[in-house]
GROMACS .gro file of C-alpha atoms in nm:
model
   74
    1MET     CA    1  -7.504 -18.962   9.208
    2TYR     CA    2  -7.699 -18.637   9.243
    3VAL     CA    3  -7.826 -18.486   8.921
    4GLY     CA    4  -7.987 -18.150   8.971
    5ARG     CA    5  -7.933 -17.786   9.045
    6ASP     CA    6  -7.615 -17.698   9.230
    7MET     CA    7  -7.590 -17.489   9.544
    8THR     CA    8  -7.493 -17.178   9.344
    9GLU     CA    9  -7.825 -17.183   9.160
   10LEU     CA   10  -8.028 -17.293   9.462
   11SER     CA   11  -7.886 -17.018   9.682
   12MET     CA   12  -8.060 -16.763   9.459
   13ILE     CA   13  -8.410 -16.903   9.515
   14PRO     CA   14  -8.611 -16.949   9.836
   15LYS     CA   15  -8.598 -17.289  10.006
   16SER     CA   16  -8.975 -17.315   9.957
   17GLU     CA   17  -8.912 -17.355   9.582
   18TRP     CA   18  -8.657 -17.637   9.623
   19LYS     CA   19  -8.760 -17.990   9.526
   20ASP     CA   20  -8.778 -18.255   9.798
   21SER     CA   21  -8.486 -18.436   9.636
   22GLU     CA   22  -8.272 -18.121   9.655
   23LEU     CA   23  -8.358 -18.068  10.021
   24ALA     CA   24  -8.280 -18.432  10.099
   25PHE     CA   25  -7.949 -18.432   9.912
   26PHE     CA   26  -7.816 -18.109  10.059
   27HIS     CA   27  -7.941 -18.194  10.408
   28HIS     CA   28  -7.749 -18.522  10.388
   29SER     CA   29  -7.440 -18.344  10.253
   30PHE     CA   30  -7.443 -18.077  10.524
   31GLN     CA   31  -7.503 -18.345  10.787
   32GLN     CA   32  -7.183 -18.521  10.679
   33ILE     CA   33  -6.969 -18.206  10.706
   34ALA     CA   34  -7.147 -18.044  11.004
   35PRO     CA   35  -6.836 -18.027  11.228
   36TYR     CA   36  -6.655 -17.825  10.962
   37LEU     CA   37  -6.928 -17.574  10.872
   38ASN     CA   38  -6.876 -17.206  10.942
   39ALA     CA   39  -7.160 -16.985  11.067
   40GLU     CA   40  -7.298 -16.927  10.717
   41GLY     CA   41  -7.300 -17.301  10.641
   42GLN     CA   42  -7.474 -17.374  10.971
   43THR     CA   43  -7.738 -17.113  10.889
   44ILE     CA   44  -7.803 -17.265  10.545
   45HIS     CA   45  -7.828 -17.613  10.697
   46ARG     CA   46  -8.073 -17.489  10.962
   47GLU     CA   47  -8.287 -17.326  10.691
   48ILE     CA   48  -8.291 -17.654  10.498
   49ILE     CA   49  -8.401 -17.841  10.811
   50GLU     CA   50  -8.672 -17.583  10.882
   51GLU     CA   51  -8.806 -17.617  10.526
   52ILE     CA   52  -8.812 -17.997  10.555
   53GLU     CA   53  -9.001 -17.967  10.884
   54ALA     CA   54  -9.242 -17.712  10.735
   55ARG     CA   55  -9.325 -17.965  10.462
   56GLY     CA   56  -9.395 -18.230  10.722
   57GLY     CA   57  -9.072 -18.421  10.671
   58LEU     CA   58  -8.946 -18.625  10.380
   59LYS     CA   59  -9.045 -18.977  10.483
   60ARG     CA   60  -9.328 -19.151  10.307
   61ASN     CA   61  -9.576 -19.340  10.523
   62GLU     CA   62  -9.670 -19.600  10.263
   63ALA     CA   63  -9.493 -19.768   9.977
   64THR     CA   64  -9.658 -19.780   9.637
   65TYR     CA   65  -9.603 -20.006   9.340
   66THR     CA   66  -9.349 -19.762   9.192
   67GLN     CA   67  -9.224 -19.580   9.503
   68GLY     CA   68  -9.063 -19.713   9.819
   69THR     CA   69  -9.093 -19.563  10.164
   70GLN     CA   70  -8.758 -19.383  10.153
   71LEU     CA   71  -8.701 -19.071   9.941
   72SER     CA   72  -8.420 -19.118   9.691
   73TYR     CA   73  -8.233 -18.809   9.581
   74ASP     CA   74  -8.020 -18.980   9.316
   0.00000   0.00000   0.00000
């Protein structure tokens, strides 16, 4: 379950100030409902994708003792 800021709060700040976990969660959520998004929803999803790409993606290349290779947004 996601515990963090909701879309109402996040929509008031630039995507560059979002945490990786927020980007990952909302990207996954928008991906699931993509066929049903209106133009505004598609724009928000595209901005999220662009921010993820600007950060170099969300995947980790190496696992550590405390962190796996996949980002968890729970």
